[in-house]
PDB file of C-alpha atoms and ligand atoms in Angstrom:
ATOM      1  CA  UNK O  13      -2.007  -5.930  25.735  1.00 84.00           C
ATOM      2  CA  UNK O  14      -1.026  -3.234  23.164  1.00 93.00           C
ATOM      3  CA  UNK O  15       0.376  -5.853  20.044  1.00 96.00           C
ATOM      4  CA  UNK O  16      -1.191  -4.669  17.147  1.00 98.00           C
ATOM      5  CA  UNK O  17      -0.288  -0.970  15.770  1.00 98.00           C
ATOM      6  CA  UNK O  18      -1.343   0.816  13.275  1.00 98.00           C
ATOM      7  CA  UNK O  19       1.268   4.091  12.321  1.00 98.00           C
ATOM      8  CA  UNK O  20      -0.642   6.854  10.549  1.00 98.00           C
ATOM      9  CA  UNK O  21       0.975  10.416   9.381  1.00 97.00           C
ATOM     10  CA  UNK O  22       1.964  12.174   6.884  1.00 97.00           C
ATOM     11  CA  UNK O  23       5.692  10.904   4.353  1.00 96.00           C
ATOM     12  CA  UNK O  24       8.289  11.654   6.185  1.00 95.00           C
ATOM     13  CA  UNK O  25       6.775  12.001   9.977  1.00 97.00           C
ATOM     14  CA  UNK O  26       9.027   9.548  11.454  1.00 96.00           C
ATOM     15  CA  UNK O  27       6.721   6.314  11.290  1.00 97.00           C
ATOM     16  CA  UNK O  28       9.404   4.031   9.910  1.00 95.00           C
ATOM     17  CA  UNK O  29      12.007   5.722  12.107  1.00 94.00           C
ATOM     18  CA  UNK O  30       9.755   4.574  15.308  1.00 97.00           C
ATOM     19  CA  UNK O  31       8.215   1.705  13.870  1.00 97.00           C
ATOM     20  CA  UNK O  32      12.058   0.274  13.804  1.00 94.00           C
ATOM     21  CA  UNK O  33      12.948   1.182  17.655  1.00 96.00           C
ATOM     22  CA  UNK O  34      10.252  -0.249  18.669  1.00 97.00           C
ATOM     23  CA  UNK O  35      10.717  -3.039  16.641  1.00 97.00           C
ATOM     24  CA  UNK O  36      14.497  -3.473  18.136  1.00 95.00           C
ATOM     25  CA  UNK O  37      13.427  -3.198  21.988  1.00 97.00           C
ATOM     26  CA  UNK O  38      10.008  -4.504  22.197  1.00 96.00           C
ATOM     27  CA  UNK O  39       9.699  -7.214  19.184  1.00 97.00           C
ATOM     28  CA  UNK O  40       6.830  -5.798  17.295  1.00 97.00           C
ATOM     29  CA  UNK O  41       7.538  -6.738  13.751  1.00 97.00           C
ATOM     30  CA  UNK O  42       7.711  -3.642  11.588  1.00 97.00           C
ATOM     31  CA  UNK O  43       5.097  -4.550   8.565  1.00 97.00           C
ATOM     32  CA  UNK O  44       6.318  -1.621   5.935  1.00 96.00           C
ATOM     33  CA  UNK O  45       4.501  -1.666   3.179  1.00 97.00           C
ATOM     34  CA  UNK O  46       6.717   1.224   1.640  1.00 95.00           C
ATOM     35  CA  UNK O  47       9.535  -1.572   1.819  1.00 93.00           C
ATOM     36  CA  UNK O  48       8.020  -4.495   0.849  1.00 95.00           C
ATOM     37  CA  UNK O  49       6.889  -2.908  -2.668  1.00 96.00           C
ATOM     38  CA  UNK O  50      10.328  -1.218  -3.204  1.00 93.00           C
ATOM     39  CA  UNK O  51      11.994  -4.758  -2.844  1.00 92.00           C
ATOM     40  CA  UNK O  52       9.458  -6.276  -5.600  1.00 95.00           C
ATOM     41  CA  UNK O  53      10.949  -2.975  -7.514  1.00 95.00           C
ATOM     42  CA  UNK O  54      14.509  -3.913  -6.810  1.00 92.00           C
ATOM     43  CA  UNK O  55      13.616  -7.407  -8.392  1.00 95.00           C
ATOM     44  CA  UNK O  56      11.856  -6.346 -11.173  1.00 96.00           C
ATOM     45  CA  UNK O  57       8.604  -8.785 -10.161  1.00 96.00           C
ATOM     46  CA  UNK O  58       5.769  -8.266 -12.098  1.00 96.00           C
ATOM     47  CA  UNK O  59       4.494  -6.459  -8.905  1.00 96.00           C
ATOM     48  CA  UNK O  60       7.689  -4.260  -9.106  1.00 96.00           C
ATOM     49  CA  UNK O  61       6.985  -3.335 -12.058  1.00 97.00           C
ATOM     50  CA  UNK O  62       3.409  -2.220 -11.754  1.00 97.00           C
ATOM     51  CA  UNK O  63       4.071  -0.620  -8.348  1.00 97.00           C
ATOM     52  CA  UNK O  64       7.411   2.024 -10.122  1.00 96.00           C
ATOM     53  CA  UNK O  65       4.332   3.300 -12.391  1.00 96.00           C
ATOM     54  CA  UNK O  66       2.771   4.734  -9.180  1.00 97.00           C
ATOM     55  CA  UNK O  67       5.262   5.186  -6.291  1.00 97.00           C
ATOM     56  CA  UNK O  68       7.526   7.158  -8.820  1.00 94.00           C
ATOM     57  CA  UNK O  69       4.773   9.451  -9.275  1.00 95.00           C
ATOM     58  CA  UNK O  70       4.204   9.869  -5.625  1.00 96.00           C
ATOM     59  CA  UNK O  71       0.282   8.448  -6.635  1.00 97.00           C
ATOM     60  CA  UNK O  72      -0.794   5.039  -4.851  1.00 98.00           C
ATOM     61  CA  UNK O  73      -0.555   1.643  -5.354  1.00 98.00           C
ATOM     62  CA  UNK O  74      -3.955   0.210  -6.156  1.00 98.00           C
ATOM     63  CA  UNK O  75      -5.839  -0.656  -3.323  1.00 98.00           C
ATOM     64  CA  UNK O  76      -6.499  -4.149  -4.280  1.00 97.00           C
ATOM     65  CA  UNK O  77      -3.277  -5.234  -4.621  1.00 97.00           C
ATOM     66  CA  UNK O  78      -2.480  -3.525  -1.692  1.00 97.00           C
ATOM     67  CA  UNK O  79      -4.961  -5.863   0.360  1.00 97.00           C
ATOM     68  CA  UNK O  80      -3.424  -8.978  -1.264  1.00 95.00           C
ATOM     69  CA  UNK O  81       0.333  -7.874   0.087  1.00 95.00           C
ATOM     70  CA  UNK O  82      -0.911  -6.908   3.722  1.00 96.00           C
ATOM     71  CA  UNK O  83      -3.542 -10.475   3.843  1.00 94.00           C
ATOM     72  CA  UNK O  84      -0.241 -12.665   3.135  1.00 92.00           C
ATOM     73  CA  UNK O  85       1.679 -10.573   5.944  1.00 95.00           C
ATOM     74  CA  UNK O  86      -0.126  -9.773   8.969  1.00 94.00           C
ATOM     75  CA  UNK O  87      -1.551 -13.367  10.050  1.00 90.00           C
ATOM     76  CA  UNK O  88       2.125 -14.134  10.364  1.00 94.00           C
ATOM     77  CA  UNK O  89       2.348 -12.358  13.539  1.00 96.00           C
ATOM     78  CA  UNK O  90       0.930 -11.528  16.675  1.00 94.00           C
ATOM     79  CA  UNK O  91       2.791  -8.498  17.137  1.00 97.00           C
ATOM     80  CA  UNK O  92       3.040  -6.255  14.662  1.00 98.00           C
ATOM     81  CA  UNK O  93       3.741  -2.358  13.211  1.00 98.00           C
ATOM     82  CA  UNK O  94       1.881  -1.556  10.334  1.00 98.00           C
ATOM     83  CA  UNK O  95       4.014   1.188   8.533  1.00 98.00           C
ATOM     84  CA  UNK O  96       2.068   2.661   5.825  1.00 96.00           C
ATOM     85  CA  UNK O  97      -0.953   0.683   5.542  1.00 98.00           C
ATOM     86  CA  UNK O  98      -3.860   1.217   5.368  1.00 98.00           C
ATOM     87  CA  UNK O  99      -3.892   4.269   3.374  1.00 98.00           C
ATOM     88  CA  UNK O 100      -7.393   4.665   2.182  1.00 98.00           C
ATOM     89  CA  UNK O 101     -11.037   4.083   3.417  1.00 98.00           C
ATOM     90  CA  UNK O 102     -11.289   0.837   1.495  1.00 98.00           C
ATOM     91  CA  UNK O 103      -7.954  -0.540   2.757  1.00 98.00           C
ATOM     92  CA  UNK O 104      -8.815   0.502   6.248  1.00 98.00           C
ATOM     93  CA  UNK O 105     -12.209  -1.481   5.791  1.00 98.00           C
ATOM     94  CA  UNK O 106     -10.839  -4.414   4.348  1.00 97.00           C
ATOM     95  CA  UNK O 107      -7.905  -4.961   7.153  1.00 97.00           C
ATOM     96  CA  UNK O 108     -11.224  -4.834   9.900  1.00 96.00           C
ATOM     97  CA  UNK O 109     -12.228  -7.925   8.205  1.00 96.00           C
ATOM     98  CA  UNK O 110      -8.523  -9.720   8.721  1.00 95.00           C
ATOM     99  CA  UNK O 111      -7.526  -8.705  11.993  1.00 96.00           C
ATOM    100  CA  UNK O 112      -8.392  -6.374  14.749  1.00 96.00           C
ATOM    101  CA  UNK O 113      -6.261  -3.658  15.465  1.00 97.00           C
ATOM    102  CA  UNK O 114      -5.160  -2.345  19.342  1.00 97.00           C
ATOM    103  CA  UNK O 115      -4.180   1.261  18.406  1.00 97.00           C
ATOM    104  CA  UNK O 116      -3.731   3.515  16.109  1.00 98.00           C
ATOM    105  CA  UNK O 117      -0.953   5.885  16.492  1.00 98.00           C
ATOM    106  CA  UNK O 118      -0.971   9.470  14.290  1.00 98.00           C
ATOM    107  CA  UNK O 119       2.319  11.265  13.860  1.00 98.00           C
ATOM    108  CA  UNK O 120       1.306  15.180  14.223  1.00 97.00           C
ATOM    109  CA  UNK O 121       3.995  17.289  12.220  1.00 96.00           C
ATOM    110  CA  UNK O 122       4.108  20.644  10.012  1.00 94.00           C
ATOM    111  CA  UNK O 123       4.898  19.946   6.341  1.00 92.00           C
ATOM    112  CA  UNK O 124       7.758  22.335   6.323  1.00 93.00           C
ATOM    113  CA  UNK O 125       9.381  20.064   8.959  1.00 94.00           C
ATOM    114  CA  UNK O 126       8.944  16.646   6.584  1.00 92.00           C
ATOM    115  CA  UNK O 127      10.523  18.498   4.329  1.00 93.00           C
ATOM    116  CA  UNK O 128      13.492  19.019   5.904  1.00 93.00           C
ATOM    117  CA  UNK O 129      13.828  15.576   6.831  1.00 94.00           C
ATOM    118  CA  UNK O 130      13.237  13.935   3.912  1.00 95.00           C
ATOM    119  CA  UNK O 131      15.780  15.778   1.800  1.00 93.00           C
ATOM    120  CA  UNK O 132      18.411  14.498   3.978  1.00 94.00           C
ATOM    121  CA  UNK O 133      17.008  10.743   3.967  1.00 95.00           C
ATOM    122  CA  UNK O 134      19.022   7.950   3.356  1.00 95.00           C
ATOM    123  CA  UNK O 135      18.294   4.051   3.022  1.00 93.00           C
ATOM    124  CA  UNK O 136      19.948   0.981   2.994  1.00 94.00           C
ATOM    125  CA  UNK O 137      19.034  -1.084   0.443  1.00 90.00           C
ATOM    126  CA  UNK O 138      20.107  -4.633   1.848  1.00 90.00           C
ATOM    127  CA  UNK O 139      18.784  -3.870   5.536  1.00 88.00           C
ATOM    128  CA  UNK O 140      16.742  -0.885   5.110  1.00 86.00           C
ATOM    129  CA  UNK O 141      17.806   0.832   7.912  1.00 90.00           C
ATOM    130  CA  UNK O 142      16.783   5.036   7.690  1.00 91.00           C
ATOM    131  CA  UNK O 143      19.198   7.100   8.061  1.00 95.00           C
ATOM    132  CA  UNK O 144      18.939  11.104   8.009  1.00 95.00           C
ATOM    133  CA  UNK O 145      22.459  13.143   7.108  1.00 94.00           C
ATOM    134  CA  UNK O 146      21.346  15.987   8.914  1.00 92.00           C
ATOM    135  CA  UNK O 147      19.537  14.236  12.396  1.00 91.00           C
ATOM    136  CA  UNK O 148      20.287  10.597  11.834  1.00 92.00           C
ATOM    137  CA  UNK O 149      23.825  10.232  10.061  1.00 95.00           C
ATOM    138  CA  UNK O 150      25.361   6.746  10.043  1.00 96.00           C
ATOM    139  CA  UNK O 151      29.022   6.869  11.607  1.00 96.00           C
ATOM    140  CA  UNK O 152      30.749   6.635   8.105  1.00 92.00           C
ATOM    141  CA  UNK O 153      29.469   8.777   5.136  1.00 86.00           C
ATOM    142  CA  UNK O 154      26.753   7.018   3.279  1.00 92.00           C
ATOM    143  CA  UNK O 155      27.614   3.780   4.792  1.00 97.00           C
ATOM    144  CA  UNK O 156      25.462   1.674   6.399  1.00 97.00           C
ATOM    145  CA  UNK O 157      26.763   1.259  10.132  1.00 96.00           C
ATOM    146  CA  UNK O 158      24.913  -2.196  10.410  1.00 95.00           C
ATOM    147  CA  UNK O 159      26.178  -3.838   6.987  1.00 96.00           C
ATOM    148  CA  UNK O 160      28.135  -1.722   4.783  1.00 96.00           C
ATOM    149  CA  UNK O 161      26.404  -1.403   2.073  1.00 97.00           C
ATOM    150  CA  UNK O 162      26.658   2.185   0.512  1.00 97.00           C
ATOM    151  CA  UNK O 163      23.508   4.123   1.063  1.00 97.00           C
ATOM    152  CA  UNK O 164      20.735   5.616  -1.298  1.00 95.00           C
ATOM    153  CA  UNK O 165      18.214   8.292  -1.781  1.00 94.00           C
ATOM    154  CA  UNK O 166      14.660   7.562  -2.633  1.00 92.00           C
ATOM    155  CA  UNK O 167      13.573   7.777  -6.151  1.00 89.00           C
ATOM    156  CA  UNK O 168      10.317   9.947  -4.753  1.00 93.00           C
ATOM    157  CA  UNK O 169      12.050  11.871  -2.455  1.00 94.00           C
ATOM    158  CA  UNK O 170      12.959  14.342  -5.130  1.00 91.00           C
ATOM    159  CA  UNK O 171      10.822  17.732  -4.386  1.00 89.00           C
ATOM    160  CA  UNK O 172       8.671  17.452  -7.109  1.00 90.00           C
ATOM    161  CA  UNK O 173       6.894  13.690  -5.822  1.00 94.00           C
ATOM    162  CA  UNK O 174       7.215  14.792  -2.537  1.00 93.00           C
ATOM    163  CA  UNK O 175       5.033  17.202  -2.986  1.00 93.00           C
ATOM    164  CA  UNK O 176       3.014  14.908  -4.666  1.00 95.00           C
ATOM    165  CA  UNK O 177       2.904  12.225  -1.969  1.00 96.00           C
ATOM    166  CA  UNK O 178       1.464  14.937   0.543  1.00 95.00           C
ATOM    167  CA  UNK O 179      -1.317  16.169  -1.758  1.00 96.00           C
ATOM    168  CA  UNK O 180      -2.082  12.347  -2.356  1.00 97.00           C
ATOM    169  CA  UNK O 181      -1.967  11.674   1.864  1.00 97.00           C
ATOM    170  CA  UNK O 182      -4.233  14.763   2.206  1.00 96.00           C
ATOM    171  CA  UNK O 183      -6.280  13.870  -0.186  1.00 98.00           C
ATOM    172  CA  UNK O 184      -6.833   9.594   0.678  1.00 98.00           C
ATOM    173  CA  UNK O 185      -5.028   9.005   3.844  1.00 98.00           C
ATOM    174  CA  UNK O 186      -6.045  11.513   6.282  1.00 97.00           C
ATOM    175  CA  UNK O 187      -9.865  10.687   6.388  1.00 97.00           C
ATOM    176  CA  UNK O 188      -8.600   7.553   8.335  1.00 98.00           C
ATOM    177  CA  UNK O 189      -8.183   9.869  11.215  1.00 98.00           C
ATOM    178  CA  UNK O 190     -11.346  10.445  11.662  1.00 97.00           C
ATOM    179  CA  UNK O 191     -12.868   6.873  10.773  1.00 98.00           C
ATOM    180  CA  UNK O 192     -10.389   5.651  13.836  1.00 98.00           C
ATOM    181  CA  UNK O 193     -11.370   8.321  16.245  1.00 98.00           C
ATOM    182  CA  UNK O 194     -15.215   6.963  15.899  1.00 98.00           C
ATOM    183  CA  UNK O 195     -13.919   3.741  16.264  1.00 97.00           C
ATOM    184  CA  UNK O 196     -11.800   5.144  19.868  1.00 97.00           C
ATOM    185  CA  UNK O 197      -8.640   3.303  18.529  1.00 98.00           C
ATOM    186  CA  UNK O 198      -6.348   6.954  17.399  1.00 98.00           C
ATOM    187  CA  UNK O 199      -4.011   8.452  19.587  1.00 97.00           C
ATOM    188  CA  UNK O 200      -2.145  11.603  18.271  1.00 97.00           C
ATOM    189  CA  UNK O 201       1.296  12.413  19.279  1.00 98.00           C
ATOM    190  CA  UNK O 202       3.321  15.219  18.512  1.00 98.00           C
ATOM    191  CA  UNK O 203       6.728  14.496  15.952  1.00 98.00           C
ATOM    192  CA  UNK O 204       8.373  17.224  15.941  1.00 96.00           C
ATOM    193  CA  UNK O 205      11.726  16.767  17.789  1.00 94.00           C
ATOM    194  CA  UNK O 206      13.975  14.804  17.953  1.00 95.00           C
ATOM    195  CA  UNK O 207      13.750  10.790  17.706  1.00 95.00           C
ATOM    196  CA  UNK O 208      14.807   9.674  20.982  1.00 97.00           C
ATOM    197  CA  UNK O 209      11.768  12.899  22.267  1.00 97.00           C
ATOM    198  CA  UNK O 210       9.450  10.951  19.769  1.00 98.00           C
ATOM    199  CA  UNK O 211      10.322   7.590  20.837  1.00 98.00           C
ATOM    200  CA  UNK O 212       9.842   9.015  24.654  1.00 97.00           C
ATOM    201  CA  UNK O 213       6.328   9.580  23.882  1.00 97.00           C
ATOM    202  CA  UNK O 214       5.061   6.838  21.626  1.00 97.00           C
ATOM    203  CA  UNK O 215       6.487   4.654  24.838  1.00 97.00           C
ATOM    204  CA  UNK O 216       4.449   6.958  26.978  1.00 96.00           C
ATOM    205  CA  UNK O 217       1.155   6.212  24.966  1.00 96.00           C
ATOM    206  CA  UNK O 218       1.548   2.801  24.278  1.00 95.00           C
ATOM    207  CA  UNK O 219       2.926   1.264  28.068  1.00 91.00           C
ATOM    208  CA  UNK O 220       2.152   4.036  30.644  1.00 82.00           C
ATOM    209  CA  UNK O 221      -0.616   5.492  29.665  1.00 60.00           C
ATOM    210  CA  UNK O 222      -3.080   3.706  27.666  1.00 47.00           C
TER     211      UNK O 222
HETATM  212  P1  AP5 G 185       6.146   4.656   2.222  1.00 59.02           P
HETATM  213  O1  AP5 G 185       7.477   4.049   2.147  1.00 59.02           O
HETATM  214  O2  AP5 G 185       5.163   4.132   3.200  1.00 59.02           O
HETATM  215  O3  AP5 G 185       6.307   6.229   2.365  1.00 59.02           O
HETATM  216  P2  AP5 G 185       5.583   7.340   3.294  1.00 59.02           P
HETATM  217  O4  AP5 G 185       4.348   6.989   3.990  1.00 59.02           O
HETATM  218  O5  AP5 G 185       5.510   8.480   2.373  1.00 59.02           O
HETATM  219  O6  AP5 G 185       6.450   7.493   4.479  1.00 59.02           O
HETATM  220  P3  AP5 G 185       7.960   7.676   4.518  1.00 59.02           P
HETATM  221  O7  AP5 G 185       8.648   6.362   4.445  1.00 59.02           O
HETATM  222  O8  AP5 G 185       8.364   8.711   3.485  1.00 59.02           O
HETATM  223  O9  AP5 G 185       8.174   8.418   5.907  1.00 59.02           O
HETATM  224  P4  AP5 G 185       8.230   7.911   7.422  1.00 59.02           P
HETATM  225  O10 AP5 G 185       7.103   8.557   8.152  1.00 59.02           O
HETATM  226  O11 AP5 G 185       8.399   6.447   7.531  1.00 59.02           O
HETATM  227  O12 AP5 G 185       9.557   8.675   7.862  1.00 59.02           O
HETATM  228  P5  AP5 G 185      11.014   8.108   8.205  1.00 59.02           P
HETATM  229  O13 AP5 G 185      10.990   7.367   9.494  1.00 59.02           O
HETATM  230  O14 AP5 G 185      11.613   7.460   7.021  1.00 59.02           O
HETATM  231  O15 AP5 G 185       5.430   4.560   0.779  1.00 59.02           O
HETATM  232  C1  AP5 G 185       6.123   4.851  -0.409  1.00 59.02           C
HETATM  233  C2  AP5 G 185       5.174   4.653  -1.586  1.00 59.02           C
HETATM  234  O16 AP5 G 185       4.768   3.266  -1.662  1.00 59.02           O
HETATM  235  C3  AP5 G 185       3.864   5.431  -1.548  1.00 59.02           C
HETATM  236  O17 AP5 G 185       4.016   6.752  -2.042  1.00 59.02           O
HETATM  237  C4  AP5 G 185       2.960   4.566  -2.437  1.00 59.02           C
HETATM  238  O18 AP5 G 185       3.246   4.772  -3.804  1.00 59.02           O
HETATM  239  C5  AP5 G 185       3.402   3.158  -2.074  1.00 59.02           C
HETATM  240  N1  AP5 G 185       2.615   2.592  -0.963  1.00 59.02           N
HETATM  241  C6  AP5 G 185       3.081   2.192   0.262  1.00 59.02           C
HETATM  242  N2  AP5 G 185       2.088   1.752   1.027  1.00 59.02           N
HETATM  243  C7  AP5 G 185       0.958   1.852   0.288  1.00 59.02           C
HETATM  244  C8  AP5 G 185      -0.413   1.565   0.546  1.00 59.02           C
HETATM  245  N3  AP5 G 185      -0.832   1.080   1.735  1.00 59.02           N
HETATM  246  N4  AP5 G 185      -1.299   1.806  -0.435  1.00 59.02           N
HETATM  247  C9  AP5 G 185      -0.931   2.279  -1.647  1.00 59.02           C
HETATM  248  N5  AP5 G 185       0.348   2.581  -1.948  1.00 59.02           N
HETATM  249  C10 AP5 G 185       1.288   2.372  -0.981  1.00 59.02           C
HETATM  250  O19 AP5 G 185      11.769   9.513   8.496  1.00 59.02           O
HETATM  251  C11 AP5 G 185      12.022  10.434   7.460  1.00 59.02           C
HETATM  252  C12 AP5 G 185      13.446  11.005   7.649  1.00 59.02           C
HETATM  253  O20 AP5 G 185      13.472  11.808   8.843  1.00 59.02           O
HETATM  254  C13 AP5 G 185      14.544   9.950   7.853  1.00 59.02           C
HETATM  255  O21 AP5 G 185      15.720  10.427   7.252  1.00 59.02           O
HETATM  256  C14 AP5 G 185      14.722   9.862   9.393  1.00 59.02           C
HETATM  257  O22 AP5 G 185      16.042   9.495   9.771  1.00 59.02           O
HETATM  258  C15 AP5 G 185      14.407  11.302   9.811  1.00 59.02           C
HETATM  259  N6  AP5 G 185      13.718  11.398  11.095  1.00 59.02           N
HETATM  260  C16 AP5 G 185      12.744  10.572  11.587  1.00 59.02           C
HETATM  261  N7  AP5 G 185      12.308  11.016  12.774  1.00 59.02           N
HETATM  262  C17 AP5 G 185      12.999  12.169  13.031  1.00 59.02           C
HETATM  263  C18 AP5 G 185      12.994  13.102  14.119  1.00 59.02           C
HETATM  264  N8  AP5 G 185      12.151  12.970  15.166  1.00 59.02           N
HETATM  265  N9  AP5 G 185      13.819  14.179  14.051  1.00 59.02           N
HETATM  266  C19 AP5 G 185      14.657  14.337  13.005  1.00 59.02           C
HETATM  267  N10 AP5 G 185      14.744  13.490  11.957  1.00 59.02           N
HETATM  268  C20 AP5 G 185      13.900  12.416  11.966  1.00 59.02           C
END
């Protein structure tokens, strides 16, 4: 049994987009660690606080707090998405020691293409639903079709940190390719399309195939 993921790829490749179908029709609980530090922001915690510094910047959390957040989440349960995490050597170490992992799924995807989707991206802030105005749009402008609530952009989805964010995954997140290939966990699939195309073949990997 396939029950714990791991979604690796660049911002912007569709992992939360996937991470939340799959979530919806086959009850893997999406772990996002993108969302679960922007709602300490949205509080102001003392972790909120810290985290702005960095994710404003498009630079990363520190990995040791980053390894407290994920410890408290994933013993909670036995099927799971992790969306965004781990995204250095060090975090990818440490999560060995707390649980194993069944796959590791890499979203392939050009740069030019994130680009384009994440200058149309928009969240909801209460259920954090991702929407995309050009590929993804809710039903009514910049509402949220599940709650209502009136939709936002992402503080670093301005050019300037996304930029940023991809020299930073480069730089400390895609090394974890390679340490999951040696390890036989990584399958790579391709994200360009659309998302029901993606969805078709992340279902393909993880229940026919594998
Ligand atoms: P995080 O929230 O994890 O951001 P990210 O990895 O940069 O990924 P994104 O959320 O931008 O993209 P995604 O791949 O989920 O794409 P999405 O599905 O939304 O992290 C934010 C920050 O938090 C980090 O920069 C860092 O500061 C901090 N952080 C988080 N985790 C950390 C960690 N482990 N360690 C240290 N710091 C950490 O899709 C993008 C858009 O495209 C959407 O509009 C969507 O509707 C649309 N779309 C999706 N798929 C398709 C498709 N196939 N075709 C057309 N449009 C599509």
């Amino acid at each position: 049994m396939i029950n714990k993921l791991i979604f690796l790829g660049p911002p912007g490749a569709g992992k939360g987009t996937q991470a939340q179908k799959l979530e919806k029709d086959y009850g893997y609980k999406k772990i996002s660690t993108g969302d679960i530090l922007r709602e300490e922001v949205s509080k102001s915690t003392d972790l909120g606080k810290l985290a702005s510094q960095y994710m404003e910047r498009g630079l990363l959390v520190p990995d040791d707090v980053m390894i407290q957040i994920i410890k408290k989440w994933v013993n909670k349960f036995d099927k799971f998405v992790l969306d965004g995490f781990p995204r250095t050597l060090k975090q990818a170490e440490e999560l060995e020691k707390i649980v194993p992992i069944d796959r590791v799924i890499y979203f392939e995807i050009t740069k030019d293409e994130v680009i384009k989707r994440l200058s149309a991206r928009r969240i909801c802030p209460k259920c954090k639903v991702v929407y995309n105005l050009l590929t993804n749009p809710p039903k009514n402008d910049e509402i949220c079709d599940l709650c209502g609530s009136k939709l936002e952009r992402r503080h670093d989805d301005a050019p300037e940190v996304i930029n940023k964010r991809f020299e930073v995954y480069e730089k400390q997140t895609l090394p974890l390719l390679e340490f999951y290939n040696s390890k036989d966990l990584l399958i790579k699939i391709d994200a360009s399309g659309n998302i029901d195309e993606v969805y078709q073949r992340l279902k393909k990997v993880l229940f026919y195939q594998v």
